[in-house]
mmCIF file of C-alpha atoms in Angstrom:
data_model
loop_
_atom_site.group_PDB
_atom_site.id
_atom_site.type_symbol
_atom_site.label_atom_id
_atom_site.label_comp_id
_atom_site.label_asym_id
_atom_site.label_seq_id
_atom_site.Cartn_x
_atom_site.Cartn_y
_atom_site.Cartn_z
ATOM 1 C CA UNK A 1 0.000 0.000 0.000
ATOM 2 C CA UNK A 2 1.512 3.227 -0.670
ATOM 3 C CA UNK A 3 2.396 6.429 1.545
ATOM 4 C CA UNK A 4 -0.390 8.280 0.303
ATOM 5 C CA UNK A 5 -2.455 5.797 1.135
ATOM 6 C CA UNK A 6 -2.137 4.985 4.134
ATOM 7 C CA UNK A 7 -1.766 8.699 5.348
ATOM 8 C CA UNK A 8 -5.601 9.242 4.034
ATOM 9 C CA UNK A 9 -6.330 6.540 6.776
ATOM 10 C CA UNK A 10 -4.854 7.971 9.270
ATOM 11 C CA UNK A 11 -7.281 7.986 11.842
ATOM 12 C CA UNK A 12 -7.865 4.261 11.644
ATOM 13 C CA UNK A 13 -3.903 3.498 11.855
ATOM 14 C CA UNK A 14 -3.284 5.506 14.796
ATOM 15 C CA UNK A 15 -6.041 4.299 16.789
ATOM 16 C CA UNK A 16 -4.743 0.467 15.228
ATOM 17 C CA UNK A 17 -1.883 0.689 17.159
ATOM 18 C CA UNK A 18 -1.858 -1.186 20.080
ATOM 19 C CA UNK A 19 -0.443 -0.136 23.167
ATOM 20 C CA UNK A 20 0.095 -1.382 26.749
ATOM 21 C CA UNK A 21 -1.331 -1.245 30.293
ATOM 22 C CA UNK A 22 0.980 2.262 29.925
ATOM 23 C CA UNK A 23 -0.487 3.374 27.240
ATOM 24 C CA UNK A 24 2.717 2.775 25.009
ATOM 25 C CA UNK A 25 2.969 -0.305 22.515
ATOM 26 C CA UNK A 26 4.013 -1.653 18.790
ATOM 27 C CA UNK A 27 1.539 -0.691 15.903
ATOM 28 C CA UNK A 28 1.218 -4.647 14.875
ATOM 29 C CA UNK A 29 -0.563 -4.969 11.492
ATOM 30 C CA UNK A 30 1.715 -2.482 9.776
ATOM 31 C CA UNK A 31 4.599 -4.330 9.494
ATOM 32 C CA UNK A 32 6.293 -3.990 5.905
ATOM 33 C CA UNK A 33 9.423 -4.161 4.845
ATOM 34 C CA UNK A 34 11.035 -0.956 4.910
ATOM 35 C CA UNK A 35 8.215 0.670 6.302
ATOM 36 C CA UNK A 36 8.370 2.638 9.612
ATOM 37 C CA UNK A 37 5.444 3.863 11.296
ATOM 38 C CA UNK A 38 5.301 5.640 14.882
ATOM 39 C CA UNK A 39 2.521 7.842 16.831
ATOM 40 C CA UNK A 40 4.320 11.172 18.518
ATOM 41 C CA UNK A 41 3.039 13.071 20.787
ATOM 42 C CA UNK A 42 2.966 16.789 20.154
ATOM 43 C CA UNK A 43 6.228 17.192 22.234
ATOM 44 C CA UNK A 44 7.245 14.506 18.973
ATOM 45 C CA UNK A 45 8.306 12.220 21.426
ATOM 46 C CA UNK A 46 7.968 8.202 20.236
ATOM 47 C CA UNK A 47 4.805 6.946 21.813
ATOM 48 C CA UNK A 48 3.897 3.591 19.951
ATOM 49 C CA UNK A 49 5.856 2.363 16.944
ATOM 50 C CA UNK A 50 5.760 -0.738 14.652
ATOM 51 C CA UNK A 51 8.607 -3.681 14.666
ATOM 52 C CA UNK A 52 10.200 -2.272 11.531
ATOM 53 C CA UNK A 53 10.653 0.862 13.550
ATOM 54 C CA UNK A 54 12.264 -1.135 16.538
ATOM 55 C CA UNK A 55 14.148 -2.838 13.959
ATOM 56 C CA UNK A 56 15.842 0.673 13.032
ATOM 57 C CA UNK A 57 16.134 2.722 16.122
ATOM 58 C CA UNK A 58 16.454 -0.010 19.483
ATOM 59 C CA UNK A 59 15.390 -3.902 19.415
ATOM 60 C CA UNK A 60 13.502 -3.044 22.466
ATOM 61 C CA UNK A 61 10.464 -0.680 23.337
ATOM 62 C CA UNK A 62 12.568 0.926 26.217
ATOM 63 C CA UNK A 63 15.047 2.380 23.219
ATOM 64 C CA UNK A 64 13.003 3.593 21.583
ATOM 65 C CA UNK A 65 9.491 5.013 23.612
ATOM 66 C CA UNK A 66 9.799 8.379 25.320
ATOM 67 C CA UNK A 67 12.483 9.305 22.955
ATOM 68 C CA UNK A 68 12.666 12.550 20.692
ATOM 69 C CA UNK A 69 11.980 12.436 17.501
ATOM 70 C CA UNK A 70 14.915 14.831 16.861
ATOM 71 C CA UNK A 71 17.342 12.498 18.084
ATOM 72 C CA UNK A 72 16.200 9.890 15.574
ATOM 73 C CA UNK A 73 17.431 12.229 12.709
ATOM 74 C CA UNK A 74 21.067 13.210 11.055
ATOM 75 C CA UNK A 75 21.435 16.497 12.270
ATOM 76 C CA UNK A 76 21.790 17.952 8.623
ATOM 77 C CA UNK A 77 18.136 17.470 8.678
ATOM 78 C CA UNK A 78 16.932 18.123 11.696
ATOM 79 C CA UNK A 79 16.235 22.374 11.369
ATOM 80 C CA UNK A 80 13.977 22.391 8.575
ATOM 81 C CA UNK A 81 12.454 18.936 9.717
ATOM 82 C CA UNK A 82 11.456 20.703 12.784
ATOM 83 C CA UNK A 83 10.338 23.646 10.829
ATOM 84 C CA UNK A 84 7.644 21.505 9.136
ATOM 85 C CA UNK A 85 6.590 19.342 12.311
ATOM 86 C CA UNK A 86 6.301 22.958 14.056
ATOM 87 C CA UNK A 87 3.551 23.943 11.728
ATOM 88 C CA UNK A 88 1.788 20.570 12.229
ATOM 89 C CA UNK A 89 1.604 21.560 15.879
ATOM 90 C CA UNK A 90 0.458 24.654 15.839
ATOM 91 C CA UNK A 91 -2.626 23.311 12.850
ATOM 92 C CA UNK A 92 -1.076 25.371 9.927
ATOM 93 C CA UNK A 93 -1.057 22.098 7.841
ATOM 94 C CA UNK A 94 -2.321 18.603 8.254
ATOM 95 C CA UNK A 95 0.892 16.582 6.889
ATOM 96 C CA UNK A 96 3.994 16.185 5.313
ATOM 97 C CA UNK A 97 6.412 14.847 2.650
ATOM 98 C CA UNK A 98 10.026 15.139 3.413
ATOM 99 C CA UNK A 99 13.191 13.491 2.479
ATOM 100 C CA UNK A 100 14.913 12.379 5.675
ATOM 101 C CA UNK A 101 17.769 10.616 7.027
ATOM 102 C CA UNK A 102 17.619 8.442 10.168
ATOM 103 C CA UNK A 103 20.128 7.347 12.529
ATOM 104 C CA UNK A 104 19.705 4.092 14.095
ATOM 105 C CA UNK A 105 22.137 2.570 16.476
ATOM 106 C CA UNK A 106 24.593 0.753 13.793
ATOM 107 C CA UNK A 107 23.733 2.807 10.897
ATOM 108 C CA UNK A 108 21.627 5.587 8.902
ATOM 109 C CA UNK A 109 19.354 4.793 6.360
ATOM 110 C CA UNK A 110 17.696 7.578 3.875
ATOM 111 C CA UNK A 111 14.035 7.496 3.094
ATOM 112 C CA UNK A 112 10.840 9.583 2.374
ATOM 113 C CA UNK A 113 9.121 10.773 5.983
ATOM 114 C CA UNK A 114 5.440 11.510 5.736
ATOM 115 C CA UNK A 115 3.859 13.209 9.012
ATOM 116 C CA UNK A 116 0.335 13.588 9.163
ATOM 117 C CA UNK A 117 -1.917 15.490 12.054
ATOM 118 C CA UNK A 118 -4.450 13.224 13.879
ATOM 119 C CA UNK A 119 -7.053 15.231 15.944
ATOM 120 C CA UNK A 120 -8.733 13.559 19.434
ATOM 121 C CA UNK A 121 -12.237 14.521 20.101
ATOM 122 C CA UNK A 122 -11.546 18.006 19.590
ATOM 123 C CA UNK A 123 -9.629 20.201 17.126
ATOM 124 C CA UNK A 124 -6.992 20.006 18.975
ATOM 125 C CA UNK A 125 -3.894 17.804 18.071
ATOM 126 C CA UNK A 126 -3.824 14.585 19.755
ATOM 127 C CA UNK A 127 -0.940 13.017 17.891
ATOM 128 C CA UNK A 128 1.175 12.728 14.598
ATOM 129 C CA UNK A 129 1.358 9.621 12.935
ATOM 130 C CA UNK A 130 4.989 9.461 11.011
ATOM 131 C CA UNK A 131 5.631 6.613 8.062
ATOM 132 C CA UNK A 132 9.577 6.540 6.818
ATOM 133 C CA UNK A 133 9.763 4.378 3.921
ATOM 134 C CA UNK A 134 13.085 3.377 3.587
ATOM 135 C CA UNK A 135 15.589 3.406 0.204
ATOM 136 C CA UNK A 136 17.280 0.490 1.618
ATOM 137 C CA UNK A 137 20.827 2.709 1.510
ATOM 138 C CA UNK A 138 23.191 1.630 4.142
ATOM 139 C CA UNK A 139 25.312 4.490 5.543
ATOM 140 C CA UNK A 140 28.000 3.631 2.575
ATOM 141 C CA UNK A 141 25.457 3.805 -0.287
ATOM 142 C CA UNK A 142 24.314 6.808 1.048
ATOM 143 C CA UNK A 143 27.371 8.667 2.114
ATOM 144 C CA UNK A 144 26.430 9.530 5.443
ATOM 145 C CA UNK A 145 28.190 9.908 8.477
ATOM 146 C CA UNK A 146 26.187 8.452 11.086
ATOM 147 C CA UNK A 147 28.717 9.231 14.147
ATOM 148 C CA UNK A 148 29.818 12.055 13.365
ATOM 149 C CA UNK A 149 33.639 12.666 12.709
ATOM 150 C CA UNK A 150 35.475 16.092 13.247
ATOM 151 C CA UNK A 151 36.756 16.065 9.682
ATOM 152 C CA UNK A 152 37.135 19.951 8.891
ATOM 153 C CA UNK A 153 39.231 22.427 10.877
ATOM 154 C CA UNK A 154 37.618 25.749 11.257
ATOM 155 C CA UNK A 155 39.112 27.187 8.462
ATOM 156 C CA UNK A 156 38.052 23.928 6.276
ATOM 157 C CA UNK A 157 34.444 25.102 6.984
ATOM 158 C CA UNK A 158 34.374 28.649 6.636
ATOM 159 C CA UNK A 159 35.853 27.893 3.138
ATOM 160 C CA UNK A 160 33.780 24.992 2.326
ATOM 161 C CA UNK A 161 30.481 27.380 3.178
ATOM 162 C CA UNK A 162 31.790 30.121 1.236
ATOM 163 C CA UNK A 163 32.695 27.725 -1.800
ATOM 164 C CA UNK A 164 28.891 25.971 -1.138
ATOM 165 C CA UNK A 165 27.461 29.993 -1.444
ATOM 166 C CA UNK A 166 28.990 30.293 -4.710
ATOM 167 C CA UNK A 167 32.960 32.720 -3.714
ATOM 168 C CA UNK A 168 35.204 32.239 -5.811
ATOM 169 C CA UNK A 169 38.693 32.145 -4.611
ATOM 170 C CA UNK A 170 39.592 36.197 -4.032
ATOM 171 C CA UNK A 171 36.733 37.114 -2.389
ATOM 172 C CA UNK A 172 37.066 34.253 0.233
ATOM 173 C CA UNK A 173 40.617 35.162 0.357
ATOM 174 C CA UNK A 174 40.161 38.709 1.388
ATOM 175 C CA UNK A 175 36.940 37.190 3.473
ATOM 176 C CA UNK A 176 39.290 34.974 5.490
ATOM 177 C CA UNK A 177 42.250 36.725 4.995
ATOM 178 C CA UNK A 178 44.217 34.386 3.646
ATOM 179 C CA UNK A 179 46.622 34.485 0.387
ATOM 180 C CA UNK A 180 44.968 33.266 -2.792
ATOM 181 C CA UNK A 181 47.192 30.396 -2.805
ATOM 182 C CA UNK A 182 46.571 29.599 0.832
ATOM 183 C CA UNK A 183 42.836 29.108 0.114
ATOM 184 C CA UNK A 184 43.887 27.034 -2.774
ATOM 185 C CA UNK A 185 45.485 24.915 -0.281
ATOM 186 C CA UNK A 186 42.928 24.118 1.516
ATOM 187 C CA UNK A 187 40.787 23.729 -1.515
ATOM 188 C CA UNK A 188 42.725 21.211 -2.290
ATOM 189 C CA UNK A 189 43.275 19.710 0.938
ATOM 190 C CA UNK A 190 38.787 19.232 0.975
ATOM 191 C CA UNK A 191 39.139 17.841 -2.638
ATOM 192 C CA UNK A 192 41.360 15.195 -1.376
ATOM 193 C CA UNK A 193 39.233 14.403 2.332
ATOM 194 C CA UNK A 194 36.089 13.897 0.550
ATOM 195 C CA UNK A 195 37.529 12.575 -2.397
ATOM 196 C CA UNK A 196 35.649 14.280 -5.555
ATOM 197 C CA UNK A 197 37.558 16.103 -8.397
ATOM 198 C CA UNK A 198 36.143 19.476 -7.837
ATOM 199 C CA UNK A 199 34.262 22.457 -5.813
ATOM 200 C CA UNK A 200 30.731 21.631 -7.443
ATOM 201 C CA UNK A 201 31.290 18.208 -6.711
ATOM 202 C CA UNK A 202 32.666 18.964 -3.064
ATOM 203 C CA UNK A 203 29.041 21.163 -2.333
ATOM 204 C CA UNK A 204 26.855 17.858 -3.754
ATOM 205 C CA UNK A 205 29.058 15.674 -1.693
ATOM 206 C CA UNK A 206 29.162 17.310 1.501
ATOM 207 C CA UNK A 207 25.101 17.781 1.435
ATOM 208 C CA UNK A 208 25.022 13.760 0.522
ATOM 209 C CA UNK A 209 27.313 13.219 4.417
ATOM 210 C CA UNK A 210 25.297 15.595 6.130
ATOM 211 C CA UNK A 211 28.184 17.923 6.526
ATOM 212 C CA UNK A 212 26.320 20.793 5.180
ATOM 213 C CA UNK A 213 22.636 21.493 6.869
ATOM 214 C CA UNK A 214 20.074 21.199 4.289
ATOM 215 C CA UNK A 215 17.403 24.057 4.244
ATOM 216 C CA UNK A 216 19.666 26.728 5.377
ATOM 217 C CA UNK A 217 21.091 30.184 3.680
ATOM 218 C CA UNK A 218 24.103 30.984 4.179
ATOM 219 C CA UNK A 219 25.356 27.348 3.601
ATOM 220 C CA UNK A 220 26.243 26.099 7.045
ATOM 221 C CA UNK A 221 28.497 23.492 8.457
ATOM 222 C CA UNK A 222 27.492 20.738 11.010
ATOM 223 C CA UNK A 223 29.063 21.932 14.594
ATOM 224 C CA UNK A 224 29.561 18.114 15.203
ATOM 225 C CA UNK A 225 32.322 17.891 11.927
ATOM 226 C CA UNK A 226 34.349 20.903 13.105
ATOM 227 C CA UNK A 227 37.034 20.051 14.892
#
């Protein structure tokens, strides 16, 4: 059954998921491969969840409910995936389709996220059902870094968001202040650490590791890669 689909129905999945005497449990009867389906509350902490979601994120319920949401995503993601869960809050939309990486607790997987608004017996939000359909990329294919690595000296990242904003090599230079050649250097020296043959290549491929937030302007480097 597709996304779509089963977002339509979303007031007959989220009350099929079954809980326990704590009100917590797995959402049995949407198990698919590759399919990931969880109830948040509106604090988008994990309040029931399916196996396949266990099977990401924690083998047991105790990994997984009472978490945040936010700590389930690459944090290249997780600004303007807030952004869009914010305005399912506060009822300026009813759902969601996002690209999204996940972080489980071996590796990250990339997928589609769809978050949809249920409503309780009022207007007023009573949960969010989220469905991440999976790619089936491993953290390789993908060309994420799941635990994060500080890969860039502070100087690597000023020029790598400056190069990812479109400078060319004077005006980061006088920017910087740094010698044309010496931002060549270290240029060079990014070409080389993420291994592409040149700058456009370097933007795609530090967006693709998460190294660069998405959704943000200026282009702005991950805190957790900066040495």
């Amino acid at each position: 059954m597709a996304i779509a689909a089963l977002t339509d129905s979303r007031q007959d999945i989220a009350s099929g998921l079954k809980t326990d005497q704590n009100g917590y449990g797995g959402a049995q009867g949407f198990d698919r491969p590759g399919l990931c389906v969880a109830s948040l509350d509106p604090a988008l902490t994990v309040r029931q969840a399916n196996e396949e979601f266990f099977r990401r994120f924690g083998d047991a319920s105790a990994e997984v409910y009472g978490r945040s949401f936010r700590e389930l995503v690459h944090p290249s993601v997780q600004q303007p995936l807030m952004r869009q869960f914010s305005r399912l809050v506060e009822g300026k939309r009813q759902r969601f389709v996002s690209h999204v990486v996940a972080v489980g607790p071996e590796e990250a997987f990339a997928g589609t996220l769809t978050a949809a608004a249920v409503s309780g017996g009022t207007s007023d939000l009573a949960a969010i059902l989220v469905l991440m359909r999976s790619s089936d990329a491993s953290e390789e294919d993908a060309g994420v870094v799941t635990h994060q690595k500080k890969i860039l000296t502070e100087i690597d990242a000023r020029i790598l968001e400056g190069i990812a904003a479109g400078m060319s090599t004077i005006p980061l230079a006088s920017r910087l202040h740094l010698s044309r050649q010496g931002v060549e250097y270290h240029v060079t020296g990014l070409l080389r650490k993420l291994r592409v043959p040149n700058r456009a290549a370097l933007v795609s491929r530090a967006y693709s590791m998460g190294v660069l937030n998405v959704g943000t302007w200026p282009p702005k480097v991950v805190g957790d890669f900066i040495k």
